[in-house]
PDB file of C-alpha atoms in Angstrom:
ATOM      1  CA  GLN T 191     -15.163   6.193 -16.091  1.00  0.00           C
ATOM      2  CA  LYS T 192     -17.357   4.093 -13.839  1.00  0.00           C
ATOM      3  CA  GLU T 193     -21.065   4.863 -13.720  1.00  0.00           C
ATOM      4  CA  VAL T 194     -20.956   4.933  -9.910  1.00  0.00           C
ATOM      5  CA  GLU T 195     -17.988   6.264  -7.952  1.00  0.00           C
ATOM      6  CA  GLN T 196     -17.549   5.617  -4.252  1.00  0.00           C
ATOM      7  CA  ASP T 197     -14.622   6.538  -2.021  1.00  0.00           C
ATOM      8  CA  PRO T 198     -13.158   3.186  -0.967  1.00  0.00           C
ATOM      9  CA  GLY T 199     -11.781   4.505   2.307  1.00  0.00           C
ATOM     10  CA  PRO T 200     -10.846   2.925   4.613  1.00  0.00           C
ATOM     11  CA  LEU T 201     -12.653   5.214   7.031  1.00  0.00           C
ATOM     12  CA  SER T 202     -11.965   4.966  10.761  1.00  0.00           C
ATOM     13  CA  VAL T 203     -14.009   6.896  13.360  1.00  0.00           C
ATOM     14  CA  PRO T 204     -14.449   6.827  17.158  1.00  0.00           C
ATOM     15  CA  GLU T 205     -17.620   5.380  18.647  1.00  0.00           C
ATOM     16  CA  GLY T 206     -20.433   7.936  18.765  1.00  0.00           C
ATOM     17  CA  ALA T 207     -19.204   9.889  15.740  1.00  0.00           C
ATOM     18  CA  ILE T 208     -21.386  10.907  12.810  1.00  0.00           C
ATOM     19  CA  VAL T 209     -20.324   9.098   9.651  1.00  0.00           C
ATOM     20  CA  SER T 210     -20.868  10.407   6.146  1.00  0.00           C
ATOM     21  CA  LEU T 211     -20.623   8.036   3.180  1.00  0.00           C
ATOM     22  CA  ASN T 212     -20.975   9.294  -0.363  1.00  0.00           C
ATOM     23  CA  CYS T 213     -21.434   8.216  -3.969  1.00  0.00           C
ATOM     24  CA  THR T 214     -21.551  10.105  -7.222  1.00  0.00           C
ATOM     25  CA  TYR T 215     -22.996   8.826 -10.465  1.00  0.00           C
ATOM     26  CA  SER T 216     -22.953   9.806 -14.091  1.00  0.00           C
ATOM     27  CA  ASN T 217     -26.024   8.058 -15.536  1.00  0.00           C
ATOM     28  CA  SER T 218     -29.055  10.361 -15.457  1.00  0.00           C
ATOM     29  CA  ALA T 219     -31.327   7.340 -15.923  1.00  0.00           C
ATOM     30  CA  PHE T 220     -30.725   6.208 -12.340  1.00  0.00           C
ATOM     31  CA  GLN T 221     -33.884   6.894 -10.364  1.00  0.00           C
ATOM     32  CA  TYR T 222     -33.735   4.499  -7.415  1.00  0.00           C
ATOM     33  CA  PHE T 223     -30.979   4.522  -4.830  1.00  0.00           C
ATOM     34  CA  MET T 224     -30.048   1.983  -2.181  1.00  0.00           C
ATOM     35  CA  TRP T 225     -27.507   1.515   0.563  1.00  0.00           C
ATOM     36  CA  TYR T 226     -26.271  -1.911   1.532  1.00  0.00           C
ATOM     37  CA  ARG T 227     -24.083  -2.986   4.441  1.00  0.00           C
ATOM     38  CA  GLN T 228     -21.755  -5.937   3.965  1.00  0.00           C
ATOM     39  CA  TYR T 229     -19.910  -7.621   6.785  1.00  0.00           C
ATOM     40  CA  SER T 230     -16.749  -9.526   5.974  1.00  0.00           C
ATOM     41  CA  ARG T 231     -17.434 -12.703   3.991  1.00  0.00           C
ATOM     42  CA  LYS T 232     -21.195 -12.146   4.092  1.00  0.00           C
ATOM     43  CA  GLY T 233     -23.785 -11.052   1.540  1.00  0.00           C
ATOM     44  CA  PRO T 234     -24.908  -7.417   1.326  1.00  0.00           C
ATOM     45  CA  GLU T 235     -27.780  -6.408   3.618  1.00  0.00           C
ATOM     46  CA  LEU T 236     -30.247  -3.775   2.415  1.00  0.00           C
ATOM     47  CA  LEU T 237     -30.298  -0.769   4.748  1.00  0.00           C
ATOM     48  CA  MET T 238     -32.401   1.767   2.889  1.00  0.00           C
ATOM     49  CA  TYR T 239     -33.723   2.698  -0.502  1.00  0.00           C
ATOM     50  CA  THR T 240     -35.156   5.931  -1.822  1.00  0.00           C
ATOM     51  CA  TYR T 241     -36.298   7.294  -5.156  1.00  0.00           C
ATOM     52  CA  SER T 242     -36.733  10.998  -4.652  1.00  0.00           C
ATOM     53  CA  SER T 243     -34.387  13.860  -3.956  1.00  0.00           C
ATOM     54  CA  GLY T 244     -34.256  14.805  -0.306  1.00  0.00           C
ATOM     55  CA  ASN T 245     -33.766  12.950   2.938  1.00  0.00           C
ATOM     56  CA  LYS T 246     -35.109   9.654   4.254  1.00  0.00           C
ATOM     57  CA  GLU T 247     -34.530   8.691   7.848  1.00  0.00           C
ATOM     58  CA  ASP T 248     -34.583   5.271   9.509  1.00  0.00           C
ATOM     59  CA  GLY T 249     -33.356   5.172  13.068  1.00  0.00           C
ATOM     60  CA  ARG T 250     -29.700   6.193  13.159  1.00  0.00           C
ATOM     61  CA  PHE T 251     -29.465   6.171   9.359  1.00  0.00           C
ATOM     62  CA  THR T 252     -30.337   8.996   6.977  1.00  0.00           C
ATOM     63  CA  ALA T 253     -30.155   8.648   3.200  1.00  0.00           C
ATOM     64  CA  GLN T 254     -29.842  11.812   1.156  1.00  0.00           C
ATOM     65  CA  VAL T 255     -30.273  12.121  -2.599  1.00  0.00           C
ATOM     66  CA  ASP T 256     -29.460  15.121  -4.785  1.00  0.00           C
ATOM     67  CA  LYS T 257     -30.398  14.192  -8.338  1.00  0.00           C
ATOM     68  CA  SER T 258     -29.412  17.575  -9.737  1.00  0.00           C
ATOM     69  CA  SER T 259     -25.844  17.002  -8.569  1.00  0.00           C
ATOM     70  CA  LYS T 260     -25.950  13.214  -9.099  1.00  0.00           C
ATOM     71  CA  TYR T 261     -24.814  12.730  -5.522  1.00  0.00           C
ATOM     72  CA  ILE T 262     -26.098  10.482  -2.750  1.00  0.00           C
ATOM     73  CA  SER T 263     -25.083  10.174   0.887  1.00  0.00           C
ATOM     74  CA  LEU T 264     -25.669   7.958   3.875  1.00  0.00           C
ATOM     75  CA  PHE T 265     -25.286   9.424   7.356  1.00  0.00           C
ATOM     76  CA  ILE T 266     -24.891   7.252  10.424  1.00  0.00           C
ATOM     77  CA  ARG T 267     -25.500   8.953  13.758  1.00  0.00           C
ATOM     78  CA  ASP T 268     -24.104   7.714  17.069  1.00  0.00           C
ATOM     79  CA  SER T 269     -21.946   5.157  15.279  1.00  0.00           C
ATOM     80  CA  GLN T 270     -21.321   1.858  17.047  1.00  0.00           C
ATOM     81  CA  PRO T 271     -18.538  -0.742  16.695  1.00  0.00           C
ATOM     82  CA  SER T 272     -21.198  -3.059  15.249  1.00  0.00           C
ATOM     83  CA  ASP T 273     -21.508  -0.613  12.331  1.00  0.00           C
ATOM     84  CA  SER T 274     -18.008  -1.624  11.211  1.00  0.00           C
ATOM     85  CA  ALA T 275     -18.527  -3.051   7.734  1.00  0.00           C
ATOM     86  CA  THR T 276     -18.286  -2.187   4.053  1.00  0.00           C
ATOM     87  CA  TYR T 277     -21.059   0.110   2.840  1.00  0.00           C
ATOM     88  CA  LEU T 278     -22.174  -0.188  -0.762  1.00  0.00           C
ATOM     89  CA  CYS T 279     -24.306   2.279  -2.655  1.00  0.00           C
ATOM     90  CA  ALA T 280     -26.427   0.872  -5.464  1.00  0.00           C
ATOM     91  CA  MET T 281     -28.762   2.378  -8.002  1.00  0.00           C
ATOM     92  CA  ARG T 282     -31.236   1.392 -10.677  1.00  0.00           C
ATOM     93  CA  ALA T 283     -32.864   3.021 -13.644  1.00  0.00           C
ATOM     94  CA  SER T 284     -36.637   3.150 -13.957  1.00  0.00           C
ATOM     95  CA  GLY T 285     -38.638   1.091 -16.407  1.00  0.00           C
ATOM     96  CA  SER T 286     -37.573  -2.321 -17.624  1.00  0.00           C
ATOM     97  CA  ALA T 287     -33.929  -1.984 -16.539  1.00  0.00           C
ATOM     98  CA  ARG T 288     -33.739  -4.141 -13.456  1.00  0.00           C
ATOM     99  CA  GLN T 289     -30.079  -4.481 -12.706  1.00  0.00           C
ATOM    100  CA  LEU T 290     -28.487  -2.781  -9.740  1.00  0.00           C
ATOM    101  CA  THR T 291     -25.270  -0.894 -10.386  1.00  0.00           C
ATOM    102  CA  PHE T 292     -23.036  -0.787  -7.324  1.00  0.00           C
ATOM    103  CA  GLY T 293     -20.243   1.417  -6.133  1.00  0.00           C
ATOM    104  CA  SER T 294     -17.035  -0.278  -5.066  1.00  0.00           C
ATOM    105  CA  GLY T 295     -17.849   0.102  -1.364  1.00  0.00           C
ATOM    106  CA  THR T 296     -16.438   2.090   1.564  1.00  0.00           C
ATOM    107  CA  GLN T 297     -14.828   0.154   4.390  1.00  0.00           C
ATOM    108  CA  LEU T 298     -15.826   1.650   7.764  1.00  0.00           C
ATOM    109  CA  THR T 299     -14.298   0.888  11.157  1.00  0.00           C
ATOM    110  CA  VAL T 300     -15.853   2.311  14.330  1.00  0.00           C
ATOM    111  CA  LEU T 301     -13.381   2.214  17.170  1.00  0.00           C
ATOM    112  CA  PRO T 302     -14.678   1.599  20.736  1.00  0.00           C
TER     113      PRO T 302
ATOM    114  CA  ASP R 175     -38.801 -17.314   7.533  1.00  0.00           C
ATOM    115  CA  ALA R 176     -35.618 -18.357   5.796  1.00  0.00           C
ATOM    116  CA  GLY R 177     -33.937 -15.682   3.791  1.00  0.00           C
ATOM    117  CA  VAL R 178     -32.060 -16.270   0.570  1.00  0.00           C
ATOM    118  CA  THR R 179     -29.987 -19.426   0.734  1.00  0.00           C
ATOM    119  CA  GLN R 180     -27.096 -20.437  -1.497  1.00  0.00           C
ATOM    120  CA  SER R 181     -25.068 -23.583  -1.920  1.00  0.00           C
ATOM    121  CA  PRO R 182     -22.324 -24.519  -1.716  1.00  0.00           C
ATOM    122  CA  THR R 183     -20.597 -22.045   0.583  1.00  0.00           C
ATOM    123  CA  HIS R 184     -17.167 -22.560  -0.910  1.00  0.00           C
ATOM    124  CA  LEU R 185     -15.948 -24.235  -4.061  1.00  0.00           C
ATOM    125  CA  ILE R 186     -12.507 -24.878  -5.521  1.00  0.00           C
ATOM    126  CA  LYS R 187     -12.174 -25.721  -9.212  1.00  0.00           C
ATOM    127  CA  THR R 188      -9.411 -25.826 -11.796  1.00  0.00           C
ATOM    128  CA  ARG R 189      -9.227 -23.923 -15.041  1.00  0.00           C
ATOM    129  CA  GLY R 190     -11.422 -25.325 -17.783  1.00  0.00           C
ATOM    130  CA  GLN R 191     -13.853 -27.032 -15.437  1.00  0.00           C
ATOM    131  CA  GLN R 192     -17.538 -26.287 -15.133  1.00  0.00           C
ATOM    132  CA  VAL R 193     -19.420 -25.251 -11.997  1.00  0.00           C
ATOM    133  CA  THR R 194     -23.060 -25.019 -10.888  1.00  0.00           C
ATOM    134  CA  LEU R 195     -24.176 -22.753  -8.072  1.00  0.00           C
ATOM    135  CA  ARG R 196     -27.621 -22.880  -6.497  1.00  0.00           C
ATOM    136  CA  CYS R 197     -29.961 -20.352  -4.943  1.00  0.00           C
ATOM    137  CA  SER R 198     -33.293 -20.507  -3.136  1.00  0.00           C
ATOM    138  CA  PRO R 199     -35.108 -17.177  -2.934  1.00  0.00           C
ATOM    139  CA  LYS R 200     -36.731 -15.637   0.108  1.00  0.00           C
ATOM    140  CA  SER R 201     -40.259 -16.890   0.725  1.00  0.00           C
ATOM    141  CA  GLY R 202     -42.764 -14.968  -1.405  1.00  0.00           C
ATOM    142  CA  HIS R 203     -40.165 -13.786  -3.917  1.00  0.00           C
ATOM    143  CA  ASP R 204     -40.410 -14.681  -7.585  1.00  0.00           C
ATOM    144  CA  THR R 205     -37.353 -13.027  -9.128  1.00  0.00           C
ATOM    145  CA  VAL R 206     -33.728 -14.070  -8.830  1.00  0.00           C
ATOM    146  CA  SER R 207     -30.679 -12.043  -9.848  1.00  0.00           C
ATOM    147  CA  TRP R 208     -27.071 -13.183  -9.876  1.00  0.00           C
ATOM    148  CA  TYR R 209     -24.066 -10.971  -9.192  1.00  0.00           C
ATOM    149  CA  GLN R 210     -20.313 -11.499  -9.220  1.00  0.00           C
ATOM    150  CA  GLN R 211     -18.246  -9.710  -6.580  1.00  0.00           C
ATOM    151  CA  ALA R 212     -14.477  -9.633  -6.980  1.00  0.00           C
ATOM    152  CA  LEU R 213     -12.362  -8.920  -3.922  1.00  0.00           C
ATOM    153  CA  GLY R 214     -12.527  -5.255  -2.954  1.00  0.00           C
ATOM    154  CA  GLN R 215     -15.177  -4.457  -5.573  1.00  0.00           C
ATOM    155  CA  GLY R 216     -18.905  -3.969  -5.632  1.00  0.00           C
ATOM    156  CA  PRO R 217     -21.155  -6.691  -7.058  1.00  0.00           C
ATOM    157  CA  GLN R 218     -21.495  -6.834 -10.852  1.00  0.00           C
ATOM    158  CA  PHE R 219     -24.827  -7.876 -12.355  1.00  0.00           C
ATOM    159  CA  ILE R 220     -24.751 -11.125 -14.328  1.00  0.00           C
ATOM    160  CA  PHE R 221     -28.415 -11.775 -15.162  1.00  0.00           C
ATOM    161  CA  GLN R 222     -31.926 -11.902 -13.766  1.00  0.00           C
ATOM    162  CA  TYR R 223     -34.614 -14.585 -14.000  1.00  0.00           C
ATOM    163  CA  TYR R 224     -38.349 -14.120 -13.727  1.00  0.00           C
ATOM    164  CA  GLU R 225     -41.035 -16.625 -14.731  1.00  0.00           C
ATOM    165  CA  GLU R 226     -38.290 -19.098 -15.635  1.00  0.00           C
ATOM    166  CA  GLU R 227     -36.864 -16.785 -18.298  1.00  0.00           C
ATOM    167  CA  GLU R 228     -33.741 -14.652 -18.436  1.00  0.00           C
ATOM    168  CA  ARG R 229     -35.108 -11.103 -18.393  1.00  0.00           C
ATOM    169  CA  GLN R 230     -31.928  -9.087 -18.437  1.00  0.00           C
ATOM    170  CA  ARG R 231     -28.242  -9.786 -18.797  1.00  0.00           C
ATOM    171  CA  GLY R 232     -25.171  -7.849 -17.798  1.00  0.00           C
ATOM    172  CA  ASN R 233     -21.847  -7.724 -19.593  1.00  0.00           C
ATOM    173  CA  PHE R 234     -20.846 -11.347 -19.075  1.00  0.00           C
ATOM    174  CA  PRO R 235     -19.890 -13.909 -21.742  1.00  0.00           C
ATOM    175  CA  ASP R 236     -22.038 -16.842 -22.785  1.00  0.00           C
ATOM    176  CA  ARG R 237     -19.948 -19.093 -20.530  1.00  0.00           C
ATOM    177  CA  PHE R 238     -22.271 -17.830 -17.827  1.00  0.00           C
ATOM    178  CA  SER R 239     -25.731 -19.331 -18.056  1.00  0.00           C
ATOM    179  CA  GLY R 240     -28.602 -19.887 -15.715  1.00  0.00           C
ATOM    180  CA  HIS R 241     -31.928 -21.447 -15.071  1.00  0.00           C
ATOM    181  CA  GLN R 242     -34.957 -20.799 -12.912  1.00  0.00           C
ATOM    182  CA  PHE R 243     -37.217 -23.595 -11.763  1.00  0.00           C
ATOM    183  CA  PRO R 244     -41.000 -23.534 -11.196  1.00  0.00           C
ATOM    184  CA  ASN R 245     -40.418 -23.162  -7.433  1.00  0.00           C
ATOM    185  CA  TYR R 246     -38.434 -19.945  -8.212  1.00  0.00           C
ATOM    186  CA  SER R 247     -35.076 -21.424  -7.199  1.00  0.00           C
ATOM    187  CA  SER R 248     -32.234 -20.822  -9.590  1.00  0.00           C
ATOM    188  CA  GLU R 249     -28.896 -22.140 -10.805  1.00  0.00           C
ATOM    189  CA  LEU R 250     -25.885 -20.341 -12.184  1.00  0.00           C
ATOM    190  CA  ASN R 251     -23.610 -22.343 -14.477  1.00  0.00           C
ATOM    191  CA  VAL R 252     -20.135 -21.285 -15.528  1.00  0.00           C
ATOM    192  CA  ASN R 253     -18.306 -23.250 -18.226  1.00  0.00           C
ATOM    193  CA  ALA R 254     -14.619 -23.292 -19.150  1.00  0.00           C
ATOM    194  CA  LEU R 255     -13.566 -21.630 -15.909  1.00  0.00           C
ATOM    195  CA  LEU R 256     -10.854 -18.993 -15.994  1.00  0.00           C
ATOM    196  CA  LEU R 257      -8.677 -17.780 -13.163  1.00  0.00           C
ATOM    197  CA  GLY R 258     -10.528 -14.455 -13.370  1.00  0.00           C
ATOM    198  CA  ASP R 259     -13.802 -16.156 -12.482  1.00  0.00           C
ATOM    199  CA  SER R 260     -12.607 -16.452  -8.886  1.00  0.00           C
ATOM    200  CA  ALA R 261     -15.050 -14.336  -6.895  1.00  0.00           C
ATOM    201  CA  LEU R 262     -17.976 -14.296  -4.506  1.00  0.00           C
ATOM    202  CA  TYR R 263     -21.152 -15.157  -6.406  1.00  0.00           C
ATOM    203  CA  LEU R 264     -24.231 -13.589  -4.915  1.00  0.00           C
ATOM    204  CA  CYS R 265     -27.848 -14.410  -5.475  1.00  0.00           C
ATOM    205  CA  ALA R 266     -30.496 -11.773  -4.784  1.00  0.00           C
ATOM    206  CA  SER R 267     -34.235 -12.305  -4.701  1.00  0.00           C
ATOM    207  CA  SER R 268     -37.072  -9.856  -5.002  1.00  0.00           C
ATOM    208  CA  TYR R 269     -40.783  -9.650  -5.604  1.00  0.00           C
ATOM    209  CA  LEU R 270     -41.943  -7.925  -8.736  1.00  0.00           C
ATOM    210  CA  GLY R 271     -44.601  -5.978  -6.862  1.00  0.00           C
ATOM    211  CA  THR R 272     -44.978  -2.311  -6.050  1.00  0.00           C
ATOM    212  CA  SER R 273     -41.328  -1.983  -5.043  1.00  0.00           C
ATOM    213  CA  GLY R 274     -40.181  -3.698  -8.206  1.00  0.00           C
ATOM    214  CA  ASP R 275     -36.565  -4.606  -7.841  1.00  0.00           C
ATOM    215  CA  ASN R 276     -35.686  -1.895  -5.374  1.00  0.00           C
ATOM    216  CA  GLU R 277     -35.728  -4.346  -2.507  1.00  0.00           C
ATOM    217  CA  GLN R 278     -33.354  -7.063  -3.551  1.00  0.00           C
ATOM    218  CA  PHE R 279     -32.300  -9.330  -0.698  1.00  0.00           C
ATOM    219  CA  PHE R 280     -28.965 -11.063  -0.976  1.00  0.00           C
ATOM    220  CA  GLY R 281     -27.842 -14.484   0.098  1.00  0.00           C
ATOM    221  CA  PRO R 282     -24.515 -15.156   1.823  1.00  0.00           C
ATOM    222  CA  GLY R 283     -22.839 -16.013  -1.477  1.00  0.00           C
ATOM    223  CA  THR R 284     -20.721 -18.833  -2.845  1.00  0.00           C
ATOM    224  CA  ARG R 285     -17.000 -18.226  -2.849  1.00  0.00           C
ATOM    225  CA  LEU R 286     -15.489 -19.755  -5.974  1.00  0.00           C
ATOM    226  CA  THR R 287     -11.747 -20.225  -6.284  1.00  0.00           C
ATOM    227  CA  VAL R 288     -10.324 -21.246  -9.657  1.00  0.00           C
ATOM    228  CA  LEU R 289      -6.798 -22.672  -9.587  1.00  0.00           C
TER     229      LEU R 289
END
């Protein structure tokens, strides 16, 4: 079983829709949670990170963490065709462990 | 301000050869991490360098080695290449400050093909 599970999709939505992307994890040591966006043949781009349960909002993006359920989500409001990309969740334990553990990514297409 | 840069962009090698990939971190960053991303998968952590030392290593064999220079740039070396080493190799830089390694910024990657 992978430490981080992410629905690979693909996910296709019409422009303007609300998108929900999710990851579950099994390692209780994970304390920091990130979302990256990766366009085709490019490196991942950091969208948001959070370390506490609850919601964090940044423009059209909202990251949600539920540590009790080991479940994180990214919501995209008013989705745009330019949001079409692969979305990767990543997480890290606290302390000296520095590596990021990624999900396998969800491929999103926003149709105009 | 240049972000993380990597060279070369693409590389084709044959089995058994050796390869060196290079990374320059974002200005102000002192820590470099390397990741391997196979097609359709998330990045897998290889190792991290800080103060010119390997600080942590993922589950990769000793064929994978690295180096960090005094200017914080880094190299990833892979010996005795296997077909399974074909992947996108990503470098990420960060600053070991208050955010620790939560804000790791990635370069565009080097796509390695092993024939």
